[in-house]
Amino acid sequence: MILEEKLRQILKKKRWTQNRLAKHIGVIPSRLNNWLHGKSHPNAEWLTDKIDALYSECNR
């Protein structure tokens, strides 16, 4: 699954705002917004690991 879809699923399942998700994973909201719209992607492996862990948590 692509990053944008994972992020949208996390937001929907947890009923979080973009600001809350950004704070939870340790990025600024505008960076998260860019990821959601496919304008950029995380360049650090620890970020993708955090996103994958949250996604897995939402789909249990």
PDB file of N, CA, C and O in Angstrom:
ATOM      1  N   MET A   1       0.850  -1.178   0.000  1.00  0.00           N
ATOM      2  CA  MET A   1       0.000   0.000   0.000  1.00  0.00           C
ATOM      3  C   MET A   1       0.895   1.239   0.000  1.00  0.00           C
ATOM      4  O   MET A   1       1.921   1.265   0.663  1.00  0.00           O
ATOM      5  N   ILE A   2       0.477   2.238  -0.734  1.00  0.00           N
ATOM      6  CA  ILE A   2       1.302   3.432  -0.819  1.00  0.00           C
ATOM      7  C   ILE A   2       1.138   4.309   0.420  1.00  0.00           C
ATOM      8  O   ILE A   2       0.145   4.227   1.138  1.00  0.00           O
ATOM      9  N   LEU A   3       2.122   5.126   0.651  1.00  0.00           N
ATOM     10  CA  LEU A   3       2.183   5.955   1.851  1.00  0.00           C
ATOM     11  C   LEU A   3       0.935   6.810   2.043  1.00  0.00           C
ATOM     12  O   LEU A   3       0.391   6.873   3.149  1.00  0.00           O
ATOM     13  N   GLU A   4       0.472   7.452   0.992  1.00  0.00           N
ATOM     14  CA  GLU A   4      -0.693   8.332   1.116  1.00  0.00           C
ATOM     15  C   GLU A   4      -1.908   7.576   1.639  1.00  0.00           C
ATOM     16  O   GLU A   4      -2.631   8.065   2.505  1.00  0.00           O
ATOM     17  N   GLU A   5      -2.107   6.372   1.141  1.00  0.00           N
ATOM     18  CA  GLU A   5      -3.243   5.561   1.576  1.00  0.00           C
ATOM     19  C   GLU A   5      -3.093   5.132   3.037  1.00  0.00           C
ATOM     20  O   GLU A   5      -4.069   5.134   3.788  1.00  0.00           O
ATOM     21  N   LYS A   6      -1.880   4.775   3.440  1.00  0.00           N
ATOM     22  CA  LYS A   6      -1.644   4.398   4.832  1.00  0.00           C
ATOM     23  C   LYS A   6      -1.956   5.565   5.757  1.00  0.00           C
ATOM     24  O   LYS A   6      -2.615   5.390   6.785  1.00  0.00           O
ATOM     25  N   LEU A   7      -1.477   6.751   5.400  1.00  0.00           N
ATOM     26  CA  LEU A   7      -1.715   7.925   6.236  1.00  0.00           C
ATOM     27  C   LEU A   7      -3.202   8.241   6.338  1.00  0.00           C
ATOM     28  O   LEU A   7      -3.709   8.552   7.421  1.00  0.00           O
ATOM     29  N   ARG A   8      -3.908   8.148   5.235  1.00  0.00           N
ATOM     30  CA  ARG A   8      -5.351   8.421   5.257  1.00  0.00           C
ATOM     31  C   ARG A   8      -6.099   7.395   6.119  1.00  0.00           C
ATOM     32  O   ARG A   8      -7.027   7.743   6.837  1.00  0.00           O
ATOM     33  N   GLN A   9      -5.679   6.138   6.040  1.00  0.00           N
ATOM     34  CA  GLN A   9      -6.300   5.097   6.870  1.00  0.00           C
ATOM     35  C   GLN A   9      -6.068   5.371   8.350  1.00  0.00           C
ATOM     36  O   GLN A   9      -6.967   5.211   9.168  1.00  0.00           O
ATOM     37  N   ILE A  10      -4.849   5.775   8.701  1.00  0.00           N
ATOM     38  CA  ILE A  10      -4.535   6.084  10.095  1.00  0.00           C
ATOM     39  C   ILE A  10      -5.423   7.226  10.578  1.00  0.00           C
ATOM     40  O   ILE A  10      -6.022   7.150  11.655  1.00  0.00           O
ATOM     41  N   LEU A  11      -5.516   8.295   9.785  1.00  0.00           N
ATOM     42  CA  LEU A  11      -6.342   9.443  10.168  1.00  0.00           C
ATOM     43  C   LEU A  11      -7.798   9.038  10.357  1.00  0.00           C
ATOM     44  O   LEU A  11      -8.446   9.461  11.313  1.00  0.00           O
ATOM     45  N   LYS A  12      -8.282   8.208   9.457  1.00  0.00           N
ATOM     46  CA  LYS A  12      -9.689   7.804   9.513  1.00  0.00           C
ATOM     47  C   LYS A  12      -9.964   6.879  10.699  1.00  0.00           C
ATOM     48  O   LYS A  12     -10.907   7.095  11.459  1.00  0.00           O
ATOM     49  N   LYS A  13      -9.142   5.848  10.867  1.00  0.00           N
ATOM     50  CA  LYS A  13      -9.392   4.854  11.918  1.00  0.00           C
ATOM     51  C   LYS A  13      -9.211   5.436  13.316  1.00  0.00           C
ATOM     52  O   LYS A  13      -9.947   5.099  14.229  1.00  0.00           O
ATOM     53  N   LYS A  14      -8.224   6.292  13.477  1.00  0.00           N
ATOM     54  CA  LYS A  14      -7.962   6.860  14.802  1.00  0.00           C
ATOM     55  C   LYS A  14      -8.763   8.139  15.048  1.00  0.00           C
ATOM     56  O   LYS A  14      -8.760   8.650  16.160  1.00  0.00           O
ATOM     57  N   ARG A  15      -9.393   8.650  13.990  1.00  0.00           N
ATOM     58  CA  ARG A  15     -10.142   9.904  14.077  1.00  0.00           C
ATOM     59  C   ARG A  15      -9.261  11.043  14.557  1.00  0.00           C
ATOM     60  O   ARG A  15      -9.620  11.814  15.429  1.00  0.00           O
ATOM     61  N   TRP A  16      -8.063  11.113  13.983  1.00  0.00           N
ATOM     62  CA  TRP A  16      -7.099  12.146  14.330  1.00  0.00           C
ATOM     63  C   TRP A  16      -7.103  13.234  13.271  1.00  0.00           C
ATOM     64  O   TRP A  16      -7.427  12.994  12.105  1.00  0.00           O
ATOM     65  N   THR A  17      -6.674  14.416  13.676  1.00  0.00           N
ATOM     66  CA  THR A  17      -6.440  15.494  12.712  1.00  0.00           C
ATOM     67  C   THR A  17      -5.033  15.314  12.155  1.00  0.00           C
ATOM     68  O   THR A  17      -4.211  14.575  12.719  1.00  0.00           O
ATOM     69  N   GLN A  18      -4.765  16.015  11.076  1.00  0.00           N
ATOM     70  CA  GLN A  18      -3.408  15.970  10.521  1.00  0.00           C
ATOM     71  C   GLN A  18      -2.410  16.516  11.539  1.00  0.00           C
ATOM     72  O   GLN A  18      -1.301  15.995  11.650  1.00  0.00           O
ATOM     73  N   ASN A  19      -2.801  17.544  12.275  1.00  0.00           N
ATOM     74  CA  ASN A  19      -1.902  18.115  13.290  1.00  0.00           C
ATOM     75  C   ASN A  19      -1.540  17.087  14.350  1.00  0.00           C
ATOM     76  O   ASN A  19      -0.379  16.986  14.754  1.00  0.00           O
ATOM     77  N   ARG A  20      -2.526  16.333  14.798  1.00  0.00           N
ATOM     78  CA  ARG A  20      -2.259  15.333  15.842  1.00  0.00           C
ATOM     79  C   ARG A  20      -1.347  14.228  15.330  1.00  0.00           C
ATOM     80  O   ARG A  20      -0.418  13.804  16.019  1.00  0.00           O
ATOM     81  N   LEU A  21      -1.601  13.751  14.121  1.00  0.00           N
ATOM     82  CA  LEU A  21      -0.751  12.711  13.549  1.00  0.00           C
ATOM     83  C   LEU A  21       0.663  13.228  13.347  1.00  0.00           C
ATOM     84  O   LEU A  21       1.636  12.539  13.664  1.00  0.00           O
ATOM     85  N   ALA A  22       0.793  14.432  12.842  1.00  0.00           N
ATOM     86  CA  ALA A  22       2.119  15.015  12.623  1.00  0.00           C
ATOM     87  C   ALA A  22       2.891  15.094  13.940  1.00  0.00           C
ATOM     88  O   ALA A  22       4.070  14.719  14.008  1.00  0.00           O
ATOM     89  N   LYS A  23       2.222  15.551  14.983  1.00  0.00           N
ATOM     90  CA  LYS A  23       2.864  15.658  16.294  1.00  0.00           C
ATOM     91  C   LYS A  23       3.263  14.276  16.806  1.00  0.00           C
ATOM     92  O   LYS A  23       4.338  14.099  17.361  1.00  0.00           O
ATOM     93  N   HIS A  24       2.393  13.299  16.609  1.00  0.00           N
ATOM     94  CA  HIS A  24       2.647  11.934  17.088  1.00  0.00           C
ATOM     95  C   HIS A  24       3.883  11.324  16.421  1.00  0.00           C
ATOM     96  O   HIS A  24       4.653  10.617  17.084  1.00  0.00           O
ATOM     97  N   ILE A  25       4.058  11.559  15.135  1.00  0.00           N
ATOM     98  CA  ILE A  25       5.210  10.960  14.444  1.00  0.00           C
ATOM     99  C   ILE A  25       6.430  11.877  14.424  1.00  0.00           C
ATOM    100  O   ILE A  25       7.491  11.468  13.973  1.00  0.00           O
ATOM    101  N   GLY A  26       6.269  13.123  14.901  1.00  0.00           N
ATOM    102  CA  GLY A  26       7.429  14.000  15.052  1.00  0.00           C
ATOM    103  C   GLY A  26       7.801  14.828  13.834  1.00  0.00           C
ATOM    104  O   GLY A  26       8.991  15.059  13.589  1.00  0.00           O
ATOM    105  N   VAL A  27       6.798  15.261  13.075  1.00  0.00           N
ATOM    106  CA  VAL A  27       7.065  16.134  11.925  1.00  0.00           C
ATOM    107  C   VAL A  27       6.141  17.351  12.002  1.00  0.00           C
ATOM    108  O   VAL A  27       5.172  17.356  12.757  1.00  0.00           O
ATOM    109  N   ILE A  28       6.426  18.351  11.192  1.00  0.00           N
ATOM    110  CA  ILE A  28       5.545  19.511  11.163  1.00  0.00           C
ATOM    111  C   ILE A  28       4.342  19.194  10.267  1.00  0.00           C
ATOM    112  O   ILE A  28       4.447  18.394   9.328  1.00  0.00           O
ATOM    113  N   PRO A  29       3.191  19.803  10.569  1.00  0.00           N
ATOM    114  CA  PRO A  29       1.969  19.489   9.818  1.00  0.00           C
ATOM    115  C   PRO A  29       2.088  19.710   8.305  1.00  0.00           C
ATOM    116  O   PRO A  29       1.529  18.937   7.528  1.00  0.00           O
ATOM    117  N   SER A  30       2.820  20.712   7.881  1.00  0.00           N
ATOM    118  CA  SER A  30       2.937  20.957   6.436  1.00  0.00           C
ATOM    119  C   SER A  30       3.683  19.824   5.735  1.00  0.00           C
ATOM    120  O   SER A  30       3.371  19.480   4.596  1.00  0.00           O
ATOM    121  N   ARG A  31       4.644  19.224   6.419  1.00  0.00           N
ATOM    122  CA  ARG A  31       5.360  18.084   5.830  1.00  0.00           C
ATOM    123  C   ARG A  31       4.413  16.899   5.664  1.00  0.00           C
ATOM    124  O   ARG A  31       4.385  16.243   4.622  1.00  0.00           O
ATOM    125  N   LEU A  32       3.609  16.630   6.691  1.00  0.00           N
ATOM    126  CA  LEU A  32       2.625  15.549   6.612  1.00  0.00           C
ATOM    127  C   LEU A  32       1.643  15.814   5.477  1.00  0.00           C
ATOM    128  O   LEU A  32       1.302  14.908   4.716  1.00  0.00           O
ATOM    129  N   ASN A  33       1.210  17.048   5.349  1.00  0.00           N
ATOM    130  CA  ASN A  33       0.277  17.412   4.277  1.00  0.00           C
ATOM    131  C   ASN A  33       0.892  17.142   2.903  1.00  0.00           C
ATOM    132  O   ASN A  33       0.209  16.646   1.999  1.00  0.00           O
ATOM    133  N   ASN A  34       2.165  17.443   2.747  1.00  0.00           N
ATOM    134  CA  ASN A  34       2.849  17.149   1.479  1.00  0.00           C
ATOM    135  C   ASN A  34       2.863  15.653   1.195  1.00  0.00           C
ATOM    136  O   ASN A  34       2.693  15.229   0.053  1.00  0.00           O
ATOM    137  N   TRP A  35       3.067  14.852   2.228  1.00  0.00           N
ATOM    138  CA  TRP A  35       3.053  13.393   2.044  1.00  0.00           C
ATOM    139  C   TRP A  35       1.666  12.919   1.648  1.00  0.00           C
ATOM    140  O   TRP A  35       1.523  12.059   0.781  1.00  0.00           O
ATOM    141  N   LEU A  36       0.640  13.481   2.287  1.00  0.00           N
ATOM    142  CA  LEU A  36      -0.740  13.085   1.988  1.00  0.00           C
ATOM    143  C   LEU A  36      -1.124  13.395   0.545  1.00  0.00           C
ATOM    144  O   LEU A  36      -1.959  12.712  -0.038  1.00  0.00           O
ATOM    145  N   HIS A  37      -0.541  14.435  -0.008  1.00  0.00           N
ATOM    146  CA  HIS A  37      -0.862  14.833  -1.379  1.00  0.00           C
ATOM    147  C   HIS A  37       0.176  14.357  -2.396  1.00  0.00           C
ATOM    148  O   HIS A  37       0.144  14.763  -3.556  1.00  0.00           O
ATOM    149  N   GLY A  38       1.094  13.499  -1.964  1.00  0.00           N
ATOM    150  CA  GLY A  38       2.068  12.904  -2.868  1.00  0.00           C
ATOM    151  C   GLY A  38       3.123  13.859  -3.383  1.00  0.00           C
ATOM    152  O   GLY A  38       3.790  13.571  -4.371  1.00  0.00           O
ATOM    153  N   LYS A  39       3.301  14.995  -2.710  1.00  0.00           N
ATOM    154  CA  LYS A  39       4.293  15.974  -3.165  1.00  0.00           C
ATOM    155  C   LYS A  39       5.696  15.618  -2.725  1.00  0.00           C
ATOM    156  O   LYS A  39       6.665  16.067  -3.322  1.00  0.00           O
ATOM    157  N   SER A  40       5.801  14.836  -1.663  1.00  0.00           N
ATOM    158  CA  SER A  40       7.099  14.368  -1.189  1.00  0.00           C
ATOM    159  C   SER A  40       6.877  13.098  -0.378  1.00  0.00           C
ATOM    160  O   SER A  40       5.737  12.675  -0.171  1.00  0.00           O
ATOM    161  N   HIS A  41       7.972  12.510   0.080  1.00  0.00           N
ATOM    162  CA  HIS A  41       7.916  11.283   0.874  1.00  0.00           C
ATOM    163  C   HIS A  41       8.921  11.381   2.001  1.00  0.00           C
ATOM    164  O   HIS A  41       9.913  12.097   1.876  1.00  0.00           O
ATOM    165  N   PRO A  42       8.694  10.645   3.081  1.00  0.00           N
ATOM    166  CA  PRO A  42       9.654  10.676   4.191  1.00  0.00           C
ATOM    167  C   PRO A  42      11.019  10.189   3.708  1.00  0.00           C
ATOM    168  O   PRO A  42      11.108   9.233   2.940  1.00  0.00           O
ATOM    169  N   ASN A  43      12.053  10.876   4.151  1.00  0.00           N
ATOM    170  CA  ASN A  43      13.389  10.467   3.721  1.00  0.00           C
ATOM    171  C   ASN A  43      14.153   9.751   4.828  1.00  0.00           C
ATOM    172  O   ASN A  43      15.285   9.375   4.640  1.00  0.00           O
ATOM    173  N   ALA A  44      13.520   9.555   5.970  1.00  0.00           N
ATOM    174  CA  ALA A  44      14.160   8.852   7.075  1.00  0.00           C
ATOM    175  C   ALA A  44      13.432   7.531   7.332  1.00  0.00           C
ATOM    176  O   ALA A  44      12.205   7.488   7.374  1.00  0.00           O
ATOM    177  N   GLU A  45      14.208   6.494   7.493  1.00  0.00           N
ATOM    178  CA  GLU A  45      13.625   5.166   7.697  1.00  0.00           C
ATOM    179  C   GLU A  45      12.805   5.096   8.981  1.00  0.00           C
ATOM    180  O   GLU A  45      11.772   4.437   9.028  1.00  0.00           O
ATOM    181  N   TRP A  46      13.231   5.798  10.036  1.00  0.00           N
ATOM    182  CA  TRP A  46      12.502   5.757  11.300  1.00  0.00           C
ATOM    183  C   TRP A  46      11.099   6.335  11.147  1.00  0.00           C
ATOM    184  O   TRP A  46      10.187   5.906  11.834  1.00  0.00           O
ATOM    185  N   LEU A  47      10.922   7.288  10.217  1.00  0.00           N
ATOM    186  CA  LEU A  47       9.592   7.842   9.972  1.00  0.00           C
ATOM    187  C   LEU A  47       8.683   6.813   9.310  1.00  0.00           C
ATOM    188  O   LEU A  47       7.535   6.639   9.711  1.00  0.00           O
ATOM    189  N   THR A  48       9.201   6.152   8.307  1.00  0.00           N
ATOM    190  CA  THR A  48       8.379   5.138   7.639  1.00  0.00           C
ATOM    191  C   THR A  48       8.078   3.980   8.589  1.00  0.00           C
ATOM    192  O   THR A  48       6.999   3.410   8.540  1.00  0.00           O
ATOM    193  N   ASP A  49       9.017   3.676   9.482  1.00  0.00           N
ATOM    194  CA  ASP A  49       8.773   2.626  10.483  1.00  0.00           C
ATOM    195  C   ASP A  49       7.637   3.030  11.420  1.00  0.00           C
ATOM    196  O   ASP A  49       6.779   2.217  11.753  1.00  0.00           O
ATOM    197  N   LYS A  50       7.621   4.297  11.854  1.00  0.00           N
ATOM    198  CA  LYS A  50       6.553   4.785  12.734  1.00  0.00           C
ATOM    199  C   LYS A  50       5.199   4.739  12.024  1.00  0.00           C
ATOM    200  O   LYS A  50       4.194   4.343  12.602  1.00  0.00           O
ATOM    201  N   ILE A  51       5.181   5.152  10.769  1.00  0.00           N
ATOM    202  CA  ILE A  51       3.940   5.146   9.991  1.00  0.00           C
ATOM    203  C   ILE A  51       3.443   3.715   9.801  1.00  0.00           C
ATOM    204  O   ILE A  51       2.257   3.433   9.978  1.00  0.00           O
ATOM    205  N   ASP A  52       4.351   2.807   9.471  1.00  0.00           N
ATOM    206  CA  ASP A  52       3.972   1.399   9.296  1.00  0.00           C
ATOM    207  C   ASP A  52       3.436   0.794  10.593  1.00  0.00           C
ATOM    208  O   ASP A  52       2.468   0.024  10.574  1.00  0.00           O
ATOM    209  N   ALA A  53       4.049   1.153  11.722  1.00  0.00           N
ATOM    210  CA  ALA A  53       3.592   0.633  13.009  1.00  0.00           C
ATOM    211  C   ALA A  53       2.186   1.146  13.331  1.00  0.00           C
ATOM    212  O   ALA A  53       1.332   0.376  13.781  1.00  0.00           O
ATOM    213  N   LEU A  54       1.937   2.416  13.093  1.00  0.00           N
ATOM    214  CA  LEU A  54       0.603   2.970  13.329  1.00  0.00           C
ATOM    215  C   LEU A  54      -0.426   2.327  12.404  1.00  0.00           C
ATOM    216  O   LEU A  54      -1.539   2.026  12.821  1.00  0.00           O
ATOM    217  N   TYR A  55      -0.033   2.136  11.153  1.00  0.00           N
ATOM    218  CA  TYR A  55      -0.934   1.503  10.189  1.00  0.00           C
ATOM    219  C   TYR A  55      -1.294   0.083  10.632  1.00  0.00           C
ATOM    220  O   TYR A  55      -2.459  -0.304  10.597  1.00  0.00           O
ATOM    221  N   SER A  56      -0.294  -0.666  11.068  1.00  0.00           N
ATOM    222  CA  SER A  56      -0.537  -2.034  11.550  1.00  0.00           C
ATOM    223  C   SER A  56      -1.448  -2.037  12.767  1.00  0.00           C
ATOM    224  O   SER A  56      -2.352  -2.869  12.881  1.00  0.00           O
ATOM    225  N   GLU A  57      -1.229  -1.087  13.663  1.00  0.00           N
ATOM    226  CA  GLU A  57      -2.058  -0.955  14.855  1.00  0.00           C
ATOM    227  C   GLU A  57      -3.526  -0.690  14.497  1.00  0.00           C
ATOM    228  O   GLU A  57      -4.429  -1.206  15.144  1.00  0.00           O
ATOM    229  N   CYS A  58      -3.743   0.075  13.458  1.00  0.00           N
ATOM    230  CA  CYS A  58      -5.106   0.413  13.032  1.00  0.00           C
ATOM    231  C   CYS A  58      -5.816  -0.761  12.378  1.00  0.00           C
ATOM    232  O   CYS A  58      -7.036  -0.788  12.314  1.00  0.00           O
ATOM    233  N   ASN A  59      -5.067  -1.709  11.870  1.00  0.00           N
ATOM    234  CA  ASN A  59      -5.656  -2.823  11.133  1.00  0.00           C
ATOM    235  C   ASN A  59      -5.636  -4.137  11.891  1.00  0.00           C
ATOM    236  O   ASN A  59      -5.652  -5.204  11.295  1.00  0.00           O
ATOM    237  N   ARG A  60      -5.605  -4.064  13.196  1.00  0.00           N
ATOM    238  CA  ARG A  60      -5.655  -5.300  14.007  1.00  0.00           C
ATOM    239  C   ARG A  60      -7.074  -5.676  14.276  1.00  0.00           C
ATOM    240  O   ARG A  60      -7.981  -4.956  14.316  1.00  0.00           O
TER     241      ARG A  60
END
